[in-house]
């Protein structure tokens, strides 16, 4: 349970931070023609993907074979990447020419923040396990 909280906490903090910022900065986002609904949807998608990948990596961490953990990291990044690309394609198809490019690029930056948090948490856990 301790591992569960320590590794999931950064993802939850980032989710709450982004959600709060998007809601509070809605007038500013409208001023710069950024669709806040796209940002909130992307934030929710990244939270769900982060939790899914966390459980995959948590199960792999329990395995004695270190290759299983490495494969889970690679699989997790692929799941996130392909899901993000698929979500963008679905968004563009449904909105046609009216899709919000700024919101898509900001969402991709949000993806990088989630990815950095995951890497930092996994690195710290790996140091504990091997150190």
C-alpha positions as a printed Julia matrix, in Angstrom:
131×3 Matrix{Float64}:
   0.0     0.0     0.0
   2.91    2.32    0.71
   4.3     1.79   -2.79
   0.84    2.41   -4.22
   0.61    5.85   -2.61
   4.17    6.95   -3.32
   4.09    6.1    -7.0
   0.56    7.34   -7.68
   0.85   10.55   -5.68
   2.78   12.51   -8.36
   0.19   11.6   -11.0
  -2.68   12.65   -8.75
  -0.96   15.92   -7.8
  -0.35   16.75  -11.45
  -3.97   15.92  -12.3
  -5.36   18.15   -9.55
  -2.93   20.95  -10.43
  -3.76   20.9   -14.14
  -7.5    20.62  -13.5
  -7.45   23.54  -11.07
  -5.38   25.67  -13.43
  -7.6    24.92  -16.43
 -10.77   25.76  -14.51
  -9.37   28.94  -12.97
  -7.69   30.1   -16.19
 -10.72   29.52  -18.41
 -11.14   33.25  -19.23
  -7.45   33.46  -20.14
  -7.69   30.32  -22.26
 -10.72   31.74  -24.08
  -8.81   34.96  -24.71
  -6.07   32.98  -26.48
  -8.59   30.72  -28.25
  -7.68   27.53  -26.36
 -10.49   25.04  -25.83
 -10.54   24.18  -22.12
 -12.72   21.11  -22.75
  -9.95   19.56  -24.83
  -7.43   20.25  -22.07
  -9.68   18.77  -19.38
 -10.35   15.7   -21.53
  -6.64   15.23  -22.19
  -5.89   15.63  -18.49
  -8.46   12.97  -17.61
  -7.1    10.66  -20.32
  -3.56   11.04  -18.97
  -4.75   10.31  -15.43
  -6.46    7.08  -16.52
  -3.48    6.05  -18.63
  -1.11    6.83  -15.77
  -3.1     4.67  -13.36
  -3.35    1.83  -15.9
   0.38    1.9   -16.59
   1.08    2.13  -12.87
  -0.7    -1.17  -12.25
   1.15   -2.82  -15.14
   4.49   -1.64  -13.75
   3.56   -2.5   -10.16
   2.91   -6.1   -11.18
   6.16   -6.2   -13.15
   8.12   -4.78  -10.21
   7.1    -7.79   -8.13
   8.64  -10.16  -10.69
  12.19  -11.33   -9.98
  13.18  -11.09  -13.63
  14.37   -7.49  -14.3
  13.5    -7.81  -17.99
   9.82   -7.97  -17.1
  10.03   -4.55  -15.48
  11.88   -3.05  -18.47
   9.29   -4.49  -20.85
   6.51   -3.04  -18.7
   8.08    0.43  -18.91
   8.34    0.19  -22.69
   4.8    -1.2   -22.96
   3.48    1.58  -20.72
   5.06    4.3   -22.83
   3.71    2.69  -26.0
   0.22    2.45  -24.5
   0.33    6.12  -23.56
   1.77    7.22  -26.9
  -0.65    5.24  -29.06
  -3.64    6.21  -26.91
  -2.68    9.87  -27.17
  -2.28    9.69  -30.95
  -5.59    7.83  -31.24
  -7.36   10.42  -29.07
  -5.97   13.25  -31.2
  -7.04   11.51  -34.42
 -10.54   10.91  -33.06
 -10.76   14.55  -31.97
  -9.62   15.83  -35.38
 -12.0    13.5   -37.26
 -15.02   14.53  -35.19
 -14.31   18.26  -35.24
 -13.12   18.48  -38.84
 -11.36   21.68  -39.77
 -12.46   23.35  -36.52
 -10.08   21.45  -34.26
  -8.14   23.55  -31.77
  -4.44   23.24  -32.58
  -3.36   25.21  -29.53
  -5.24   22.91  -27.18
  -3.74   19.84  -28.86
  -0.19   21.16  -28.46
  -0.8    22.17  -24.84
  -2.18   18.67  -24.25
   1.01   17.19  -25.67
   3.01   19.33  -23.24
   0.81   18.01  -20.45
   1.69   14.49  -21.64
   5.37   15.32  -21.22
   4.77   16.5   -17.64
   2.97   13.25  -16.8
   5.78   11.29  -18.46
   8.45   13.15  -16.48
   6.62   12.47  -13.21
   6.38    8.78  -14.06
  10.07    8.56  -14.91
  11.07   10.33  -11.68
   8.85    8.05   -9.56
  10.12    4.91  -11.3
  13.74    6.01  -11.0
  13.34    6.61   -7.28
  11.66    3.23   -6.81
  14.35    1.49   -8.86
  17.09    3.09   -6.72
  15.38    1.81   -3.56
  15.01   -1.67   -4.98
  18.6    -1.91   -6.25
  20.35    0.36   -3.81
